[in-house]
CSV table of N, CA and C in Angstrom, one decimal:
chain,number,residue,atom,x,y,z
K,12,UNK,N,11.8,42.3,32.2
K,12,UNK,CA,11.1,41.1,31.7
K,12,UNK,C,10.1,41.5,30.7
K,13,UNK,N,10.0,40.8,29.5
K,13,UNK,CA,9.2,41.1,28.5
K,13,UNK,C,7.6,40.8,28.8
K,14,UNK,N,6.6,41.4,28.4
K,14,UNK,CA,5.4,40.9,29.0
K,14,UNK,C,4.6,40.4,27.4
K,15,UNK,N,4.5,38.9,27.7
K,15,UNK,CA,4.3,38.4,26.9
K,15,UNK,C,2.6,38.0,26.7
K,16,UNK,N,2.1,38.2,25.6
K,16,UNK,CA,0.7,38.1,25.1
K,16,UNK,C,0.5,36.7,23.9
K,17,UNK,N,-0.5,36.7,23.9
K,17,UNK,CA,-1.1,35.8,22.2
K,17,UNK,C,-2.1,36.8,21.5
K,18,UNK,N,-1.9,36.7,20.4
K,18,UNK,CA,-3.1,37.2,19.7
K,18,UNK,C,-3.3,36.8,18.1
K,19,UNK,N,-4.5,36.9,17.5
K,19,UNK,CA,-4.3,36.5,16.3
K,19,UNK,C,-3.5,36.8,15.4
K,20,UNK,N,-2.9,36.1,14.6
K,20,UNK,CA,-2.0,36.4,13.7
K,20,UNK,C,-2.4,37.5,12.3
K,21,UNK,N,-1.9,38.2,12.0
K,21,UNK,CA,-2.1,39.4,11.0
K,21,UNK,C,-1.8,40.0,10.0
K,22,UNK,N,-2.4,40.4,8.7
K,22,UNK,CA,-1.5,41.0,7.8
K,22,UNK,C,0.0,41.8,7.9
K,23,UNK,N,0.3,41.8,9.1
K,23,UNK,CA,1.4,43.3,9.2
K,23,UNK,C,2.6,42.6,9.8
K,24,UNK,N,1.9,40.9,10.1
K,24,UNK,CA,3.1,39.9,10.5
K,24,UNK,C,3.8,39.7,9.5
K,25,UNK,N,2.9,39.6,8.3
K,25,UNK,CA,3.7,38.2,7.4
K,25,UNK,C,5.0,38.6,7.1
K,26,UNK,N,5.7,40.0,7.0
K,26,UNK,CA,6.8,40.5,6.6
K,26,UNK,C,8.3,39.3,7.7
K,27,UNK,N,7.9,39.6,8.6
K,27,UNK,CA,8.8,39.0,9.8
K,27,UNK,C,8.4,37.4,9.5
K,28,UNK,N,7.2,36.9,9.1
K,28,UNK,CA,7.7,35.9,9.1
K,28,UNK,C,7.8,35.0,8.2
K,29,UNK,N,8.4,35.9,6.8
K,29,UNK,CA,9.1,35.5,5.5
K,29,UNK,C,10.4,36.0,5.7
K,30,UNK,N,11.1,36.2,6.4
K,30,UNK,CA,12.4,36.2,7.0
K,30,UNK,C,13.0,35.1,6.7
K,31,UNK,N,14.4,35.0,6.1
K,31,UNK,CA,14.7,33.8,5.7
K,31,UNK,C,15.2,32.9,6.7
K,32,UNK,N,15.8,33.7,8.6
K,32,UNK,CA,16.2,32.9,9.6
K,32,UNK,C,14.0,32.1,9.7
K,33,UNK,N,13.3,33.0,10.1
K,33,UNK,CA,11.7,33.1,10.5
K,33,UNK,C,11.6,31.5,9.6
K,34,UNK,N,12.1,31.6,8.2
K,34,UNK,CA,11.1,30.3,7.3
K,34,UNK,C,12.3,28.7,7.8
K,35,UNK,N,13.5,29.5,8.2
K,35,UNK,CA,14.5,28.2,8.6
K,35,UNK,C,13.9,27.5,9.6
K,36,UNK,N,13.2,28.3,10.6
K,36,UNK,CA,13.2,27.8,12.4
K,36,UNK,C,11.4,27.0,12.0
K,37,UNK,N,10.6,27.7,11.3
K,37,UNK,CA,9.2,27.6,11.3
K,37,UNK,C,8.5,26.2,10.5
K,38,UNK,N,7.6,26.1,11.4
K,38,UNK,CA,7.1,24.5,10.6
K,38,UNK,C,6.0,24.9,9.7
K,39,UNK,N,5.5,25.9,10.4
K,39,UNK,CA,4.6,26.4,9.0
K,39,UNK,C,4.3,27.0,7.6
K,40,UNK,N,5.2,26.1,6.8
K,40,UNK,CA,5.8,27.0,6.0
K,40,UNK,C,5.1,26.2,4.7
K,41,UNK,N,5.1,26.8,3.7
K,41,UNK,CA,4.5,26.5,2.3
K,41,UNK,C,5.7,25.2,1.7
K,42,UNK,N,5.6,24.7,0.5
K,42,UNK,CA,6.5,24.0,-0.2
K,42,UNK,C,7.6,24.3,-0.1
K,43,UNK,N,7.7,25.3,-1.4
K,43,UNK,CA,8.8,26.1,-1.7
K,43,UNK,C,8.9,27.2,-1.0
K,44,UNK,N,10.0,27.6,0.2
K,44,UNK,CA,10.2,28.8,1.1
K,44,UNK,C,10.8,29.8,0.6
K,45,UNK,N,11.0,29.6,-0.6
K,45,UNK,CA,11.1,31.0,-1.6
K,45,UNK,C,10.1,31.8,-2.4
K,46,UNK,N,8.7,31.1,-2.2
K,46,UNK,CA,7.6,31.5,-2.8
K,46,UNK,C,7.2,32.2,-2.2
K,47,UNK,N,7.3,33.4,-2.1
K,47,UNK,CA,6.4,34.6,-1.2
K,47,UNK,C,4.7,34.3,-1.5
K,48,UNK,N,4.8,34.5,-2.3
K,48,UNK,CA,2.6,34.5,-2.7
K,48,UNK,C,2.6,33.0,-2.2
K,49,UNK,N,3.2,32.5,-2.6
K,49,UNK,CA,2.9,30.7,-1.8
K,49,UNK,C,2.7,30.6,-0.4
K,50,UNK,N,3.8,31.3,0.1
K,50,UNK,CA,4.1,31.0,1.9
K,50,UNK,C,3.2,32.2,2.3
K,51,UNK,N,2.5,33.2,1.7
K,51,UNK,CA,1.2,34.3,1.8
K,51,UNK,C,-0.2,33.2,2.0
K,52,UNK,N,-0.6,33.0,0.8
K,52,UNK,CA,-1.9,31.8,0.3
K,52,UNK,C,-1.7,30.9,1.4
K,53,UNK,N,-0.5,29.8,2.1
K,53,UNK,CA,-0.9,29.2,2.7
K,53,UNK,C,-0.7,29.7,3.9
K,54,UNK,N,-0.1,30.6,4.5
K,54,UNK,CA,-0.9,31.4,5.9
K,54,UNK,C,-2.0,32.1,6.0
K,55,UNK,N,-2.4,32.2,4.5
K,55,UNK,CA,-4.1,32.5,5.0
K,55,UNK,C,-5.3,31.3,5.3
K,56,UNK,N,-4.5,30.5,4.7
K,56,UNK,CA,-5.3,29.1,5.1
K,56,UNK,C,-5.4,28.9,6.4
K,57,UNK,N,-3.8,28.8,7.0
K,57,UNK,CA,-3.7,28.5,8.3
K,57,UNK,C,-4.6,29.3,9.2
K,58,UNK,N,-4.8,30.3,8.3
K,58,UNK,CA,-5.2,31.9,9.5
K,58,UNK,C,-6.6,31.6,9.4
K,59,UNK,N,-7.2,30.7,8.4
K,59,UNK,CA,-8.9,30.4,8.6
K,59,UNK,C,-9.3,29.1,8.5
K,60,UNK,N,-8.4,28.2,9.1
K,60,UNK,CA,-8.7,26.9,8.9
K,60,UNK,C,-9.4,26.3,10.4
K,61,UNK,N,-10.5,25.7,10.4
K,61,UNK,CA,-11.1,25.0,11.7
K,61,UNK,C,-10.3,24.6,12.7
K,62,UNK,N,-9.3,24.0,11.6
K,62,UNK,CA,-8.7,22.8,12.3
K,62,UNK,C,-7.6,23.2,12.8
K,63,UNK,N,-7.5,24.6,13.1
K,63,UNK,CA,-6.0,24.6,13.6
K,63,UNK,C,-6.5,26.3,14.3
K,64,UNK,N,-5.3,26.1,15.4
K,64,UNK,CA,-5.5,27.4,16.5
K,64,UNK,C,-3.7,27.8,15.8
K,65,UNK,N,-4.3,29.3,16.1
K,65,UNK,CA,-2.7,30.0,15.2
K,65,UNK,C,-2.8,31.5,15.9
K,66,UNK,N,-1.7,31.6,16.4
K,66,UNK,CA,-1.5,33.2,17.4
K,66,UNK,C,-0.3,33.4,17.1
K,67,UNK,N,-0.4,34.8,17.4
K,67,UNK,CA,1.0,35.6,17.0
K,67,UNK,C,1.3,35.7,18.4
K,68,UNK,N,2.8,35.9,18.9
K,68,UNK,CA,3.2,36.0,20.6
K,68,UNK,C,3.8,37.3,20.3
K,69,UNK,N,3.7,37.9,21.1
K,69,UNK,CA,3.9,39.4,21.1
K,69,UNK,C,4.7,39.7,22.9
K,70,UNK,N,5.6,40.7,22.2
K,70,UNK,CA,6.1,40.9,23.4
K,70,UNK,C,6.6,42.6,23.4
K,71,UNK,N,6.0,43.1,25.1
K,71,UNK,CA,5.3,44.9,25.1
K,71,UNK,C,4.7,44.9,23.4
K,72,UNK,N,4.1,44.3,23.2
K,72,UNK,CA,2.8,44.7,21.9
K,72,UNK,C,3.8,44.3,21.1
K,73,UNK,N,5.0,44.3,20.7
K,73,UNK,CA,5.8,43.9,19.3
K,73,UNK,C,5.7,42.2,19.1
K,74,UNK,N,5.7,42.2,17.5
K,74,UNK,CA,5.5,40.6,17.3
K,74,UNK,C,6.8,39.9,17.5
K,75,UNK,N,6.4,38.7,18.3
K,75,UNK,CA,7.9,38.3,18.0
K,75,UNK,C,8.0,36.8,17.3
K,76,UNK,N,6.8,36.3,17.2
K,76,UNK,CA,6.9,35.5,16.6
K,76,UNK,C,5.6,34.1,16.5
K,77,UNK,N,5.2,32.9,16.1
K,77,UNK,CA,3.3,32.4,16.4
K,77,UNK,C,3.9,31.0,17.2
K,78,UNK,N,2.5,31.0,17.3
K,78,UNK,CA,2.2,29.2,18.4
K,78,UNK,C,1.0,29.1,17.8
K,79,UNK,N,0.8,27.9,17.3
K,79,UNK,CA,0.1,27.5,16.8
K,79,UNK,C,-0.4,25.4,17.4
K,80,UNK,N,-1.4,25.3,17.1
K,80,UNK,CA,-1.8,23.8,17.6
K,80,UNK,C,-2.7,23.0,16.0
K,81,UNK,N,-2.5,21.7,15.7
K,81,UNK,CA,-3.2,21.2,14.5
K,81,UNK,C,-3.4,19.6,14.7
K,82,UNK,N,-4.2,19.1,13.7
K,82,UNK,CA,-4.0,17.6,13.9
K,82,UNK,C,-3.1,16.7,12.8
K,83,UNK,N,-3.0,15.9,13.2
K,83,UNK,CA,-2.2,14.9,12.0
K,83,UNK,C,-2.8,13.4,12.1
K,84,UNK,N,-3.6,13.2,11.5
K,84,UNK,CA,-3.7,11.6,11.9
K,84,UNK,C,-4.3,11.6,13.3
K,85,UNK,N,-5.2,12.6,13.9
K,85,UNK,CA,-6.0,12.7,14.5
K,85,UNK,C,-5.0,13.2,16.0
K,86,UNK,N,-4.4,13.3,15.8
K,86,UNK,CA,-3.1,13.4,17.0
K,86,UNK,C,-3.4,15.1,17.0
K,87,UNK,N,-3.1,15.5,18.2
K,87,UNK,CA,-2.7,16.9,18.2
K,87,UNK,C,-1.4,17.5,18.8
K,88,UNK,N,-0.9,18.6,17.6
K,88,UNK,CA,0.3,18.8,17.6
K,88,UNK,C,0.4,20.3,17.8
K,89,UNK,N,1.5,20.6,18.5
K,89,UNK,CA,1.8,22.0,18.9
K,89,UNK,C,3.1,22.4,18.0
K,90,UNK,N,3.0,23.4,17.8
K,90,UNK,CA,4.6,24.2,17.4
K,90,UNK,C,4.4,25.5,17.3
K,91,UNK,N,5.8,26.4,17.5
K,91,UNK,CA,5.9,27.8,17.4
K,91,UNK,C,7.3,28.3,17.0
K,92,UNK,N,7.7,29.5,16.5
K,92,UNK,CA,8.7,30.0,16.3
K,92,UNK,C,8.6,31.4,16.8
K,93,UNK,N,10.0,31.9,17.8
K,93,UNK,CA,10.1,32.7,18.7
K,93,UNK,C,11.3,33.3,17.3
K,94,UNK,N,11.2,34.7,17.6
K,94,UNK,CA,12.5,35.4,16.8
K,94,UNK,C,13.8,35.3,17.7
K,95,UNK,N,14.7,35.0,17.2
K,95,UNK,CA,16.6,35.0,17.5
K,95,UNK,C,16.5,36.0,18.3
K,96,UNK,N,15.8,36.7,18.0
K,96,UNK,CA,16.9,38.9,18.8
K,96,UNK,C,16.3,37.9,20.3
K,97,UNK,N,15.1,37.8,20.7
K,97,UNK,CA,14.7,37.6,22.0
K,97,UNK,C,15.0,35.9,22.5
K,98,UNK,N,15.4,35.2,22.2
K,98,UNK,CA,15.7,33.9,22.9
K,98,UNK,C,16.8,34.0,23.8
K,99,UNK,N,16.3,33.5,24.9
K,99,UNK,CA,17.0,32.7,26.0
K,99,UNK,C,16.4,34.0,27.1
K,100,UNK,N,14.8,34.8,26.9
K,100,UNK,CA,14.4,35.4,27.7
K,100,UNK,C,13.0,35.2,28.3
K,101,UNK,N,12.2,33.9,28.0
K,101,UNK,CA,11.6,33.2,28.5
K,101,UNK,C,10.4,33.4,27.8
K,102,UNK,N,10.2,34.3,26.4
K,102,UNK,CA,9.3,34.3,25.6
K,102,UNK,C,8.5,33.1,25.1
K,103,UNK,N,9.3,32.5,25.1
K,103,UNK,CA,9.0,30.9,24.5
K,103,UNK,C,8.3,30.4,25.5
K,104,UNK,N,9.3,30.1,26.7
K,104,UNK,CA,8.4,29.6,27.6
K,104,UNK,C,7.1,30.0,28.1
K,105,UNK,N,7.0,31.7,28.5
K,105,UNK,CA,6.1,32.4,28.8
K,105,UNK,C,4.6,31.9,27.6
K,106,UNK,N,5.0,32.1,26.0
K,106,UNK,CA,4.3,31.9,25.3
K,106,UNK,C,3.3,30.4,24.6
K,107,UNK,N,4.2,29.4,25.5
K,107,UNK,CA,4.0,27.9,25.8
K,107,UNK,C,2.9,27.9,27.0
K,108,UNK,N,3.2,28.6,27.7
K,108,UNK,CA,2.5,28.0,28.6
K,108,UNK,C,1.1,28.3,28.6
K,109,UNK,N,1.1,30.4,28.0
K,109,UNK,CA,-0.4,30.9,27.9
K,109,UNK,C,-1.0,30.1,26.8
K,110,UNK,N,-0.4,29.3,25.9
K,110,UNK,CA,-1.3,28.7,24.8
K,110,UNK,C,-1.8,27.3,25.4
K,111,UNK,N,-1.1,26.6,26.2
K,111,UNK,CA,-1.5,25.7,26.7
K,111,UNK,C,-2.8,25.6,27.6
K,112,UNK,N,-2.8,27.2,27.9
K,112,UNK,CA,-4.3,27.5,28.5
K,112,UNK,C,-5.5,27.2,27.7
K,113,UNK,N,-4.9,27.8,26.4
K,113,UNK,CA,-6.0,28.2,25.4
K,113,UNK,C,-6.5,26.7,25.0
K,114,UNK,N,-5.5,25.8,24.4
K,114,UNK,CA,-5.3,24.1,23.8
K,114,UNK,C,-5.4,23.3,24.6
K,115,UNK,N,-6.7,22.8,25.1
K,115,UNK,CA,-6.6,21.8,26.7
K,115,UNK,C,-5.9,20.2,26.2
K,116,UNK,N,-6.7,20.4,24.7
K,116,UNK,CA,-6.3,19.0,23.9
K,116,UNK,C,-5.1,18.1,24.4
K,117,UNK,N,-5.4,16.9,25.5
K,117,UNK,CA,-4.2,16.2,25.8
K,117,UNK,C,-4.8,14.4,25.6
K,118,UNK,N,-3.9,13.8,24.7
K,118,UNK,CA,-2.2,14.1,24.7
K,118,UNK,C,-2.1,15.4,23.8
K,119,UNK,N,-1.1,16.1,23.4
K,119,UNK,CA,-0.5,17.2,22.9
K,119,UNK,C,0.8,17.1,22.6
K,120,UNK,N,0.9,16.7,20.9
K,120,UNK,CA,2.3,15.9,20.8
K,120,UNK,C,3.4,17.2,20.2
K,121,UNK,N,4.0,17.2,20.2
K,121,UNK,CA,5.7,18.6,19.8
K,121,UNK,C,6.8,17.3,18.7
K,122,UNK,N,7.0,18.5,18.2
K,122,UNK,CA,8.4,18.0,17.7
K,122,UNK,C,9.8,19.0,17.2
K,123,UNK,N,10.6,19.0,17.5
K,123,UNK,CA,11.5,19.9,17.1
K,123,UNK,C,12.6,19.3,16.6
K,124,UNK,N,13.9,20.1,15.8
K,124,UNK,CA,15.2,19.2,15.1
K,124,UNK,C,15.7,19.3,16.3
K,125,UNK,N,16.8,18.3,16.5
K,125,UNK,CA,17.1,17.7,17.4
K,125,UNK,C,18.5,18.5,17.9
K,126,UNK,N,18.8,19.3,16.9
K,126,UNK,CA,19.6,20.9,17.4
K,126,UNK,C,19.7,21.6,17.2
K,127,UNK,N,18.1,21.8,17.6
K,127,UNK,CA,17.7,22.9,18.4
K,127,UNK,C,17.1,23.1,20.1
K,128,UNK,N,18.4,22.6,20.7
K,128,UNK,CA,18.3,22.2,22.2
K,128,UNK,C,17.7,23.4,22.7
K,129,UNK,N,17.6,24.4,22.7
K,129,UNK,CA,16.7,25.3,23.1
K,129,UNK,C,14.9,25.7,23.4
K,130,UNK,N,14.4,25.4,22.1
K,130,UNK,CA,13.4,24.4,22.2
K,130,UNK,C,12.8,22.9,22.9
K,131,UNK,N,13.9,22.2,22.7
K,131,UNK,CA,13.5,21.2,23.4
K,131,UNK,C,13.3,21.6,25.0
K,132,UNK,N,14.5,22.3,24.8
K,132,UNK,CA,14.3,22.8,26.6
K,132,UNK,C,13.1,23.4,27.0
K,133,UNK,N,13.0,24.0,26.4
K,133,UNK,CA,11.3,25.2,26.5
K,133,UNK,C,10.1,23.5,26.9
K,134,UNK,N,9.8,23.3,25.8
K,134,UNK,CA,9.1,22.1,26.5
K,134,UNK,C,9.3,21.0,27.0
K,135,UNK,N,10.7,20.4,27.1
K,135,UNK,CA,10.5,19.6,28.5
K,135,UNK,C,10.1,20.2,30.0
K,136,UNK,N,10.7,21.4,30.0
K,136,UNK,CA,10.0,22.6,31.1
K,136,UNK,C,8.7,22.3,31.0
K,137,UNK,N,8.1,22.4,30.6
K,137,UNK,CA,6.4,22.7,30.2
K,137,UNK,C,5.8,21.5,30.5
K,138,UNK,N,6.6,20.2,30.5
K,138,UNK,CA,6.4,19.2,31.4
K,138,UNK,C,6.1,18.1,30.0
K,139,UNK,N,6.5,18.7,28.5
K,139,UNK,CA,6.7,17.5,27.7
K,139,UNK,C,7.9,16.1,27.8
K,140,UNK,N,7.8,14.9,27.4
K,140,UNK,CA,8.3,14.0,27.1
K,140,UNK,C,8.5,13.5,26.4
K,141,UNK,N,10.4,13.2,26.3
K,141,UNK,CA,10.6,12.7,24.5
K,141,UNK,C,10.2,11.4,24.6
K,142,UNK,N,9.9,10.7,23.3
K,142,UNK,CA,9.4,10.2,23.0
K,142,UNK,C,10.1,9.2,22.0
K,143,UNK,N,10.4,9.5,21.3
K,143,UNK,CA,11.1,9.4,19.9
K,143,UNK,C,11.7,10.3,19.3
K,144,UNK,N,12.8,10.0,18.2
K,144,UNK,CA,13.7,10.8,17.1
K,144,UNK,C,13.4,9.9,15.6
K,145,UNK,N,13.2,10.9,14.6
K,145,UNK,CA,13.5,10.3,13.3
K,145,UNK,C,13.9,11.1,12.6
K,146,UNK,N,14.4,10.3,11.5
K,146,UNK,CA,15.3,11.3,10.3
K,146,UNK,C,14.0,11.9,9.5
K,147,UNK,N,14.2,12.9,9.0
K,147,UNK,CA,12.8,13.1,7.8
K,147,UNK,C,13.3,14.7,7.4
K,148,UNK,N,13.0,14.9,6.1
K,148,UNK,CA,13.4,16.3,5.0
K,148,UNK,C,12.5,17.4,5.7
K,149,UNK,N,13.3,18.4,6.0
K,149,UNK,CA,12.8,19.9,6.3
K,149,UNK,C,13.1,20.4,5.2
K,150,UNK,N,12.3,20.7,4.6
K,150,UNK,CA,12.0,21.8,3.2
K,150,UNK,C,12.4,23.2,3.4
K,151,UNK,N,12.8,23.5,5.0
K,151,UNK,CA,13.0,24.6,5.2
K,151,UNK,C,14.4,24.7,5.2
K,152,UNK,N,15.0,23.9,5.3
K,152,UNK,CA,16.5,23.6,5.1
K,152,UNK,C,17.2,23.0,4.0
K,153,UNK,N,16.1,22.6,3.3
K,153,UNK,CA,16.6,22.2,1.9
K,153,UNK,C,17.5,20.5,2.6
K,154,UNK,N,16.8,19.9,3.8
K,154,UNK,CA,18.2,18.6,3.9
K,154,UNK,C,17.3,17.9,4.7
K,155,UNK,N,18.1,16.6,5.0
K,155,UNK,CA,17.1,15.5,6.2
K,155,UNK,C,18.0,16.0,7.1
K,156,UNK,N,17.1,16.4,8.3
K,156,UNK,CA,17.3,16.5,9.8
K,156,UNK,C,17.0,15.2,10.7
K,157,UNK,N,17.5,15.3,11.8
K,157,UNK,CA,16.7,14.3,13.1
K,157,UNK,C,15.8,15.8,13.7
K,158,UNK,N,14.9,14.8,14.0
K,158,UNK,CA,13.8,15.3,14.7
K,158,UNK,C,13.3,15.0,16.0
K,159,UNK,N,13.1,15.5,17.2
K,159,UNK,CA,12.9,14.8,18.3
K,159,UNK,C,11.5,14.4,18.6
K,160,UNK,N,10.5,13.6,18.9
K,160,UNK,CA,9.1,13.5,19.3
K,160,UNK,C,8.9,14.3,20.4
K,161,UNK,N,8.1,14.4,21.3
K,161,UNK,CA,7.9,14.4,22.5
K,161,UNK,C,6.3,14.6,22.9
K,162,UNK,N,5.9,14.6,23.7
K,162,UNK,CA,4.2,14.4,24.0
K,162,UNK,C,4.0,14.9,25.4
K,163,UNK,N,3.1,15.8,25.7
K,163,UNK,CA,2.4,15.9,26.7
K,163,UNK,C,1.0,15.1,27.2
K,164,UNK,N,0.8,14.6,28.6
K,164,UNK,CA,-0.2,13.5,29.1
K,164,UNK,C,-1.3,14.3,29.5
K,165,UNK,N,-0.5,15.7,29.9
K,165,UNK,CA,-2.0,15.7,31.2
K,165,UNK,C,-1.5,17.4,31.3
């Protein structure tokens, strides 16, 4: 079992997560996901912005990937990206739930593409509810995806 941590995110991450699977899966991403200095400049924003909580999840001390919490329209919203090599070993889950400690903020709304059933699974586990699906452009994919809603109450 991997022993899974949070911690702040760091210069020695960004390599892994300009990975071109890392910028596919990730919502945190700049405009254009071929701009390295771009998708740099705006993770350092991320990395000092008030308004947003941003950790790297680490697993036995290696990064594997961030969880992050922000607002939109005063809403607050969760998302994270776990690396491929370790999915379906409960990183995600493990790393959902210690952030949840940290993020009391409820409601607490999620959203993921709608296949990526693995994800969704991670947080219906964690006791989110869908909510809604809409069509709308991932920039990370260069295409319009469905997207699923889902919200946590309590």
């Amino acid at each position: 079992m991997v022993e899974v941590a949070l911690r702040p995110v760091e210069d020695r991450d960004l390599d892994t997560l300009y990975e071109p699977e890392s910028v596919k899966m990730a919502a945190f991403i700049a405009r254009d996901p071929d701009d390295r200095q771009a998708s740099d400049r705006h993770i350092a924003r991320l990395r000092t912005s008030p308004d947003l909580t941003l950790r790297a999840v680490t697993g036995d001390g290696r990064f594997l990937g961030t969880i992050g919490s922000f607002f939109v329209e005063g809403d607050a919203e969760i998302t994270y990206w776990i690396d491929r090599a370790v999915w379906g070993r409960g990183v995600a889950s493990r790393a959902l739930a210690l952030f949840l400690d940290v993020v009391e903020v409820r409601p607490l709304y999620a959203r993921a593409a709608s296949d990526n059933l693995g994800s969704l699974r991670v947080l219906r586990k964690a006791g989110f509810r869908v909510i809604g699906t809409e069509v709308a452009y991932a920039s990370a994919r260069d295409d319009e995806i469905e997207e699923t809603f889902l919200c946590l109450d309590v």
